Amino acid sequence: MMLSTDKKFPVACGCCLWTLLSLCYGLEFRYHNSAEVEKYLREVTRNYPSFTYRYNIGRSVEGRHLWVLVLGKSPKEHKVGIPEFKYVGNMHGNEVVGRVLLLQLIDYLTKGYHSNPFVTRLLDNTRVHILPSMNPDGFESSSRDCMNGFGRYNSNGVDLNRNFPDIFSGEDKEIREFEVLAIMDWMKQERFVLSANLHGGAVVASYPYDNSNRGSELQEGASVSPDNDVFIHLAKTYSYSHQQMHRGNACSDSNFPHGITNGFQWYALPGGMQDYNYVSQQCLEITLELSCCKFPPERELPGFWEDNRPALLAYMQQVHLGVKGQVLDADGKPVQNALVEVEGRSNLCPFRSGPYGEYYRLLLPGNYTFKVTFPGHEMLIETLSVPYGPENFSALKHNFHLERSVNASTPPTPTKPCSTSGVQPQDSHSAALLATPIITLLPLLLVSLLM
């Protein structure tokens, strides 16, 4: 049984016939094996079919399914204007707190939809994907050791967080693991806007870049991305909504100001998943280290949930930062693969419009100049004033309307390749100073919404 047993069984509770999930009781705080997780996700979709959907993105080396649960108003398909968000847990098999928290988050969201105003608004305006375990083989082989046990790697003995393509590392001939290929294919199918991957062994929010080729992105020991201000805001959103992370000293051997760190400044990490998300897939991702002990005793799990629940919710809400919309051609039709660039932010791989002509740019409140280019059309330059979208669960909506080029012989806009040269940090024209008051207010806003 996976139901909590710390309360008496009510006679009138017919819903308690479920073996893994109950409308009357919470999901039990313990480490559930892969078969139990699969069964639990199946029960969730059976009992909440209108706003949940379970799908498989691939298999592990040993053949275990990589199950994802989607929650949202339209769980089975993307809707224009609704951003895609994801949480990935258990990338390292012996770092298990994130796996537990994501199962608890599913339980919380399913029970809160239509009864909790915050959860209802979140799921009505966001499509949330949750992968509880990216490395189920590693989990099944793990020893319950606090720091140095087995299970970190997959069944081929590979660290999955060193196996992604890395633009900073030059020529890439590395063989991709099954689990990594599954994630890469997943990101091609779903154009995620914001993401976080959950780890253990420290208590800190780490943000890109994780690596560097020691070019202009390297500044005072940090590898600084063009969206550094946004990443700092995202990391602080989590750390200050967490009960302890923002103090920066939750573990005896750590000292992280504000509970955040630039990944490279902490330690260089080639082939990491968060840099791949950001650079190659235009999805902003941070890494959340959630426990000093990688495999803590089960009695401590309820405390981890209480510490992280407000932060998990606040971070999801940040998918509504900035601007979203469609790029439309001269005939008013959506166009895919248009360049959508923000002045002062020279991304290594330029952001482009996706299917349905959609684009999303996570930005802090401020004024931004956009440059939109598409073959056969005039370059469009517009300046937008961007408000703080998360409080309304929607980024600023703005469509870019292109005009056909007056010169019929105008050559197509050249494809901009990804490059690690000439990387500069963003200009300070954004209202970066607003980040601190925004973050300070987040926990208070969440508490009021969750009550």
Coordinates of C-alpha atoms in Angstrom, one line a residue:
M1 CA 0.0 0.0 0.0
M2 CA 1.1 3.5 -0.7
L3 CA -1.5 5.3 1.3
S4 CA -0.6 7.1 4.5
T5 CA -1.5 5.0 7.5
D6 CA -1.2 7.6 10.2
K7 CA -5.0 8.2 10.3
K8 CA -7.9 5.9 11.0
F9 CA -9.8 4.5 8.0
P10 CA -13.2 6.3 7.6
V11 CA -16.0 3.9 6.9
A12 CA -17.7 6.2 4.4
C13 CA -14.6 6.7 2.3
G14 CA -15.3 4.6 -0.7
C15 CA -12.5 6.4 -2.6
C16 CA -10.0 4.5 -0.4
L17 CA -10.4 1.5 -2.7
W18 CA -7.5 2.8 -4.7
T19 CA -4.3 1.0 -3.9
L20 CA -1.8 3.8 -4.6
L21 CA -3.8 7.0 -4.5
S22 CA -6.7 8.2 -2.4
L23 CA -8.9 11.2 -2.5
C24 CA -9.0 10.9 1.3
Y25 CA -5.4 10.5 2.2
G26 CA -2.1 11.8 1.0
L27 CA 0.6 9.8 -0.9
E28 CA 2.7 8.0 1.6
F29 CA 6.2 9.6 2.3
R30 CA 8.5 6.8 1.4
Y31 CA 10.7 5.6 -1.5
H32 CA 8.5 3.9 -4.1
N33 CA 10.2 1.6 -6.6
S34 CA 9.8 2.0 -10.4
A35 CA 6.8 -0.5 -10.6
E36 CA 5.0 1.4 -7.9
V37 CA 5.6 4.8 -9.6
E38 CA 4.3 3.4 -12.9
K39 CA 1.2 2.1 -11.1
Y40 CA 0.6 5.3 -9.3
L41 CA 0.8 7.4 -12.5
R42 CA -1.6 5.0 -14.1
E43 CA -4.1 5.5 -11.2
V44 CA -3.7 9.3 -11.4
T45 CA -4.7 9.4 -15.1
R46 CA -7.6 6.9 -14.5
N47 CA -9.0 9.1 -11.7
Y48 CA -8.3 12.5 -13.2
P49 CA -8.7 12.0 -17.0
S50 CA -9.9 15.5 -17.8
F51 CA -6.7 17.2 -16.8
T52 CA -3.9 14.6 -16.6
Y53 CA -2.3 12.4 -19.2
R54 CA 0.5 9.8 -18.9
Y55 CA 3.0 9.1 -21.6
N56 CA 6.3 7.4 -22.1
I57 CA 9.3 9.2 -23.7
G58 CA 11.6 6.2 -24.0
R59 CA 13.3 3.4 -22.0
S60 CA 16.3 3.1 -19.8
V61 CA 19.3 0.9 -20.6
E62 CA 17.6 -2.0 -18.7
G63 CA 14.3 -1.4 -20.4
R64 CA 12.3 0.6 -17.8
H65 CA 9.9 3.1 -19.1
L66 CA 10.5 6.8 -18.6
W67 CA 7.0 7.9 -17.7
V68 CA 5.9 11.5 -17.8
L69 CA 2.7 12.9 -16.3
V70 CA 1.1 16.0 -17.9
L71 CA -1.3 18.2 -15.9
G72 CA -3.3 21.0 -17.5
K73 CA -6.5 22.1 -19.0
S74 CA -5.6 20.5 -22.2
P75 CA -3.2 17.7 -21.2
K76 CA -3.1 15.7 -24.4
E77 CA -2.1 18.5 -26.8
H78 CA -0.4 21.9 -27.0
K79 CA -2.5 25.0 -27.2
V80 CA -1.2 28.2 -28.7
G81 CA -0.4 30.7 -25.9
I82 CA -0.1 28.1 -23.2
P83 CA 3.5 27.6 -22.2
E84 CA 5.1 24.2 -21.7
F85 CA 6.9 23.6 -18.3
K86 CA 8.8 20.6 -17.1
Y87 CA 10.3 19.1 -13.9
V88 CA 12.9 16.3 -14.2
G89 CA 13.8 14.2 -11.1
N90 CA 16.3 11.5 -10.2
M91 CA 18.8 12.1 -13.0
H92 CA 21.4 10.7 -10.7
G93 CA 19.8 7.5 -9.4
N94 CA 21.0 7.8 -5.8
E95 CA 19.8 11.4 -5.4
V96 CA 16.2 10.6 -4.5
V97 CA 14.6 13.6 -2.7
G98 CA 13.5 15.2 -6.0
R99 CA 11.8 11.9 -7.1
V100 CA 9.8 11.9 -3.9
L101 CA 8.9 15.6 -4.2
L102 CA 7.7 15.3 -7.7
L103 CA 5.3 12.5 -6.8
Q104 CA 4.1 14.6 -3.9
L105 CA 3.7 17.5 -6.2
I106 CA 1.5 15.4 -8.5
D107 CA -0.6 14.5 -5.6
Y108 CA -0.9 18.1 -4.5
L109 CA -1.8 19.4 -7.9
T110 CA -4.4 16.8 -8.7
K111 CA -6.2 17.3 -5.4
G112 CA -6.0 21.1 -5.6
Y113 CA -7.3 21.6 -9.1
H114 CA -10.7 23.3 -9.0
S115 CA -10.5 23.6 -5.2
N116 CA -7.2 25.6 -4.7
P117 CA -7.3 29.0 -6.6
F118 CA -3.6 29.1 -7.1
V119 CA -3.4 25.5 -8.5
T120 CA -6.4 26.0 -10.7
R121 CA -5.1 29.2 -12.3
L122 CA -1.7 27.6 -12.7
L123 CA -3.0 24.5 -14.5
D124 CA -5.6 26.5 -16.5
N125 CA -2.7 28.6 -18.0
T126 CA 0.2 26.2 -18.0
R127 CA 0.9 22.7 -19.4
V128 CA 3.0 21.0 -16.7
H129 CA 5.1 17.9 -17.5
I130 CA 6.6 15.9 -14.6
L131 CA 9.2 13.1 -15.1
P132 CA 9.8 11.7 -11.6
S133 CA 12.8 9.6 -12.6
M134 CA 15.1 10.0 -15.5
N135 CA 17.4 7.3 -14.2
P136 CA 15.2 4.4 -12.8
D137 CA 18.0 1.9 -13.3
G138 CA 20.3 3.9 -11.1
F139 CA 17.6 4.2 -8.4
E140 CA 16.9 0.5 -8.4
S141 CA 20.6 -0.2 -7.9
S142 CA 21.2 2.5 -5.2
S143 CA 22.5 1.8 -1.8
R144 CA 20.8 4.0 0.9
D145 CA 24.0 5.8 1.6
C146 CA 24.0 9.5 2.4
M147 CA 26.8 10.6 0.1
N148 CA 28.9 7.9 -1.5
G149 CA 26.6 5.0 -2.4
F150 CA 26.0 3.2 -5.6
G151 CA 23.4 4.3 -8.2
R152 CA 24.5 7.7 -9.4
Y153 CA 25.2 6.4 -13.0
N154 CA 23.0 4.6 -15.4
S155 CA 23.4 0.9 -16.1
N156 CA 26.3 1.6 -18.5
G157 CA 28.2 3.4 -15.8
V158 CA 27.7 6.8 -17.4
D159 CA 26.9 10.1 -15.6
L160 CA 23.8 11.3 -17.5
N161 CA 24.6 14.9 -16.5
R162 CA 27.9 14.7 -18.5
N163 CA 26.4 13.1 -21.6
F164 CA 24.5 16.0 -23.4
P165 CA 25.9 17.9 -26.4
D166 CA 28.0 20.8 -25.2
I167 CA 28.6 23.8 -27.4
F168 CA 31.6 24.9 -25.3
S169 CA 33.4 21.6 -25.8
G170 CA 33.9 21.8 -29.5
E171 CA 33.7 18.7 -31.6
D172 CA 31.4 16.2 -30.1
K173 CA 31.8 12.5 -30.8
E174 CA 30.4 11.1 -27.5
I175 CA 27.9 8.3 -27.6
R176 CA 24.5 9.3 -26.2
E177 CA 22.9 7.1 -23.6
F178 CA 19.3 5.9 -24.1
E179 CA 18.0 8.1 -21.3
V180 CA 19.8 11.2 -22.7
L181 CA 18.5 10.5 -26.2
A182 CA 15.0 10.1 -24.8
I183 CA 15.2 13.6 -23.2
M184 CA 16.6 15.1 -26.4
D185 CA 13.8 13.7 -28.5
W186 CA 11.3 14.8 -25.9
M187 CA 12.5 18.4 -26.2
K188 CA 12.1 18.3 -29.9
Q189 CA 8.5 17.1 -29.5
E190 CA 7.6 19.6 -26.8
R191 CA 8.9 23.2 -27.0
F192 CA 9.5 23.8 -23.3
V193 CA 9.8 27.3 -22.1
L194 CA 11.0 26.7 -18.5
S195 CA 12.4 23.7 -16.7
A196 CA 14.3 22.6 -13.6
N197 CA 16.1 19.3 -12.8
L198 CA 16.2 18.1 -9.2
H199 CA 19.3 16.8 -7.6
G200 CA 20.8 16.2 -4.1
G201 CA 24.1 16.5 -2.2
A202 CA 23.8 20.3 -1.5
V203 CA 21.0 22.9 -1.0
V204 CA 21.3 25.5 -3.7
A205 CA 19.8 26.7 -7.0
S206 CA 22.4 26.6 -9.7
Y207 CA 22.0 28.4 -13.1
P208 CA 23.8 28.5 -16.5
Y209 CA 26.3 28.4 -17.7
D210 CA 27.8 25.2 -16.3
N211 CA 30.7 25.3 -18.8
S212 CA 32.9 27.8 -20.6
N213 CA 35.4 28.0 -23.4
R214 CA 37.0 30.8 -21.5
G215 CA 35.8 33.4 -23.9
S216 CA 34.0 36.7 -23.1
E217 CA 31.3 34.8 -21.2
L218 CA 33.9 34.2 -18.4
Q219 CA 33.6 37.0 -15.9
E220 CA 35.1 37.0 -12.4
G221 CA 35.0 33.2 -12.3
A222 CA 31.4 32.9 -13.5
S223 CA 30.3 31.8 -17.0
V224 CA 27.7 34.5 -17.7
S225 CA 24.8 33.9 -20.1
P226 CA 23.0 36.7 -22.1
D227 CA 20.0 36.0 -19.9
N228 CA 21.9 36.1 -16.6
D229 CA 19.5 38.6 -15.0
V230 CA 16.6 36.2 -15.7
F231 CA 18.5 33.2 -14.4
I232 CA 19.4 35.0 -11.2
H233 CA 15.8 35.9 -10.7
L234 CA 14.6 32.3 -11.3
A235 CA 17.2 30.9 -8.9
K236 CA 16.3 33.5 -6.2
T237 CA 12.6 32.8 -6.8
Y238 CA 13.2 29.2 -5.7
S239 CA 15.7 29.9 -2.9
Y240 CA 13.7 32.6 -1.3
S241 CA 10.4 30.6 -1.5
H242 CA 12.3 27.7 0.1
Q243 CA 12.3 27.5 3.9
Q244 CA 16.1 27.3 4.2
M245 CA 17.9 27.5 0.8
H246 CA 18.1 31.3 0.7
R247 CA 20.3 31.2 3.9
G248 CA 23.0 29.6 1.8
N249 CA 24.5 27.4 4.6
A250 CA 22.0 24.5 5.0
C251 CA 24.9 22.1 4.6
S252 CA 27.9 22.3 6.9
D253 CA 30.5 22.7 4.1
S254 CA 28.6 25.2 2.0
N255 CA 28.3 29.0 1.7
F256 CA 26.1 30.1 -1.2
P257 CA 25.0 33.8 -1.0
H258 CA 21.2 33.9 -1.4
G259 CA 21.3 30.1 -1.8
I260 CA 22.2 30.4 -5.5
T261 CA 25.3 29.9 -7.6
N262 CA 26.4 30.2 -11.2
G263 CA 27.1 26.6 -12.3
F264 CA 30.6 27.2 -13.7
Q265 CA 31.6 29.3 -10.7
W266 CA 30.7 26.4 -8.5
Y267 CA 32.5 23.8 -10.7
A268 CA 32.9 23.3 -14.4
L269 CA 30.4 20.8 -15.8
P270 CA 30.8 19.7 -19.5
G271 CA 27.8 17.9 -21.1
G272 CA 25.2 19.1 -18.6
M273 CA 21.5 19.1 -19.2
Q274 CA 20.7 22.6 -18.1
D275 CA 23.2 24.2 -20.6
Y276 CA 21.8 22.0 -23.4
N277 CA 18.2 23.0 -22.6
Y278 CA 19.1 26.7 -22.7
V279 CA 21.6 26.9 -25.5
S280 CA 20.2 24.3 -27.9
Q281 CA 16.5 24.2 -27.1
Q282 CA 15.7 27.8 -25.9
C283 CA 14.3 26.4 -22.7
L284 CA 15.6 28.2 -19.6
E285 CA 16.5 25.5 -17.0
I286 CA 18.2 25.6 -13.6
T287 CA 19.5 22.8 -11.3
L288 CA 17.9 22.4 -7.9
E289 CA 20.1 20.7 -5.2
L290 CA 17.6 19.9 -2.5
S291 CA 19.3 17.9 0.3
C292 CA 22.7 17.7 1.9
C293 CA 22.2 13.9 2.2
K294 CA 21.5 12.3 -1.2
F295 CA 19.5 9.4 0.2
P296 CA 18.1 10.7 3.6
P297 CA 16.0 8.5 5.9
E298 CA 12.3 8.3 5.0
R299 CA 11.2 9.9 8.3
E300 CA 12.7 13.2 7.0
L301 CA 10.7 13.2 3.7
P302 CA 7.7 15.2 5.1
G303 CA 10.0 18.0 6.1
F304 CA 11.6 18.2 2.7
W305 CA 8.1 18.5 1.2
E306 CA 7.2 21.4 3.5
D307 CA 10.5 23.1 2.7
N308 CA 10.1 22.8 -1.0
R309 CA 6.4 22.9 -1.8
P310 CA 6.1 26.7 -1.9
A311 CA 9.3 26.9 -4.0
L312 CA 8.2 24.3 -6.5
L313 CA 4.9 26.2 -7.0
A314 CA 6.5 29.7 -7.2
Y315 CA 9.1 28.5 -9.8
M316 CA 6.4 27.0 -12.1
Q317 CA 4.6 30.4 -12.0
Q318 CA 7.7 32.0 -13.5
V319 CA 7.0 30.4 -16.9
H320 CA 4.7 33.4 -17.4
L321 CA 7.6 36.0 -17.3
G322 CA 8.2 38.2 -20.3
V323 CA 6.6 38.1 -23.7
K324 CA 4.8 35.5 -25.8
G325 CA 2.9 35.5 -29.1
Q326 CA 3.2 34.5 -32.8
V327 CA 5.2 35.7 -35.8
L328 CA 2.8 36.2 -38.7
D329 CA 3.8 36.7 -42.4
A330 CA 2.5 39.3 -44.8
D331 CA -0.6 37.2 -45.3
G332 CA -1.3 36.8 -41.6
K333 CA -0.1 33.2 -41.5
P334 CA 2.1 31.9 -38.7
V335 CA 5.7 31.3 -39.7
Q336 CA 8.1 28.8 -38.2
N337 CA 11.8 29.4 -37.8
A338 CA 11.7 33.2 -37.8
L339 CA 14.5 34.7 -35.7
V340 CA 13.2 36.5 -32.7
E341 CA 16.1 38.4 -31.1
V342 CA 16.3 40.8 -28.2
E343 CA 18.7 43.7 -28.4
G344 CA 21.6 43.2 -26.0
R345 CA 21.1 39.4 -25.7
S346 CA 23.4 37.6 -28.1
N347 CA 22.3 34.0 -27.5
L348 CA 24.7 31.3 -28.6
C349 CA 21.8 29.8 -30.6
P350 CA 19.3 32.5 -31.7
F351 CA 15.8 32.1 -30.4
R352 CA 13.3 31.1 -33.2
S353 CA 9.6 30.8 -33.6
G354 CA 8.3 27.3 -33.4
P355 CA 5.3 25.5 -34.9
Y356 CA 2.2 27.8 -35.1
G357 CA 4.7 30.7 -35.3
E358 CA 4.9 30.8 -31.5
Y359 CA 7.7 32.4 -29.5
Y360 CA 8.3 32.8 -25.8
R361 CA 10.9 35.1 -24.2
L362 CA 11.3 35.1 -20.4
L363 CA 12.3 38.6 -19.4
L364 CA 12.1 40.7 -16.3
P365 CA 9.9 43.9 -16.3
G366 CA 11.4 46.6 -18.5
N367 CA 11.7 48.0 -22.0
Y368 CA 13.1 45.7 -24.7
T369 CA 13.8 46.1 -28.4
F370 CA 13.0 43.1 -30.6
K371 CA 14.3 42.3 -34.0
V372 CA 12.4 39.8 -36.0
T373 CA 13.6 38.4 -39.4
F374 CA 12.2 35.9 -41.8
P375 CA 13.1 35.2 -45.5
G376 CA 11.3 37.3 -48.0
H377 CA 10.1 39.8 -45.4
E378 CA 11.4 43.1 -44.1
M379 CA 13.2 43.1 -40.8
L380 CA 10.8 44.1 -38.1
I381 CA 12.1 46.2 -35.1
E382 CA 9.7 46.9 -32.2
T383 CA 10.2 48.1 -28.6
L384 CA 7.9 46.6 -26.0
S385 CA 7.3 47.5 -22.4
V386 CA 7.2 44.3 -20.5
P387 CA 5.2 44.0 -17.2
Y388 CA 5.5 41.3 -14.5
G389 CA 3.4 38.5 -15.9
P390 CA 3.5 35.7 -13.2
E391 CA 1.0 37.5 -10.9
N392 CA -1.6 37.3 -13.7
F393 CA -0.5 33.8 -14.9
S394 CA 0.3 35.3 -18.4
A395 CA 3.2 36.9 -20.1
L396 CA 2.6 39.9 -22.2
K397 CA 0.8 38.8 -25.4
H398 CA 2.2 40.4 -28.6
N399 CA 2.2 39.2 -32.2
F400 CA 4.8 40.3 -34.7
H401 CA 3.3 41.2 -38.1
L402 CA 5.9 41.0 -40.9
E403 CA 5.7 42.9 -44.2
R404 CA 6.8 41.3 -47.5
S405 CA 10.1 42.7 -48.8
V406 CA 9.7 45.4 -51.4
N407 CA 12.7 44.0 -53.3
A408 CA 11.6 40.7 -54.8
S409 CA 15.3 39.8 -55.3
T410 CA 16.1 40.2 -51.6
P411 CA 18.0 37.1 -50.6
P412 CA 16.7 34.9 -47.8
T413 CA 17.8 35.8 -44.3
P414 CA 20.9 33.7 -43.7
T415 CA 20.7 31.0 -41.0
K416 CA 22.6 32.0 -38.0
P417 CA 24.7 29.1 -36.6
C418 CA 25.3 28.5 -33.0
S419 CA 28.5 30.2 -31.9
T420 CA 30.5 30.6 -28.7
S421 CA 32.4 33.6 -29.9
G422 CA 31.7 37.2 -29.0
V423 CA 29.3 36.3 -26.2
Q424 CA 28.4 39.4 -24.1
P425 CA 26.2 39.8 -21.0
Q426 CA 22.9 41.5 -21.4
D427 CA 22.7 45.3 -21.2
S428 CA 21.3 46.7 -18.0
H429 CA 18.4 48.4 -19.8
S430 CA 16.1 45.8 -18.2
A431 CA 14.6 46.5 -14.8
A432 CA 16.9 44.1 -13.1
L433 CA 16.7 46.1 -9.9
L434 CA 13.1 45.0 -9.6
A435 CA 14.1 41.4 -9.0
T436 CA 14.7 41.8 -5.3
P437 CA 11.3 43.2 -4.3
I438 CA 9.6 40.8 -6.7
I439 CA 11.3 37.8 -5.0
T440 CA 10.7 39.2 -1.5
L441 CA 7.0 39.4 -2.2
L442 CA 6.7 35.9 -3.8
P443 CA 6.3 33.9 -0.6
L444 CA 3.7 36.3 0.7
L445 CA 1.7 36.1 -2.5
L446 CA 1.9 32.3 -2.6
V447 CA 0.7 32.0 1.0
S448 CA -2.3 34.2 0.3
L449 CA -3.1 32.3 -2.9
L450 CA -2.7 28.8 -1.3
M451 CA -4.9 29.6 1.7

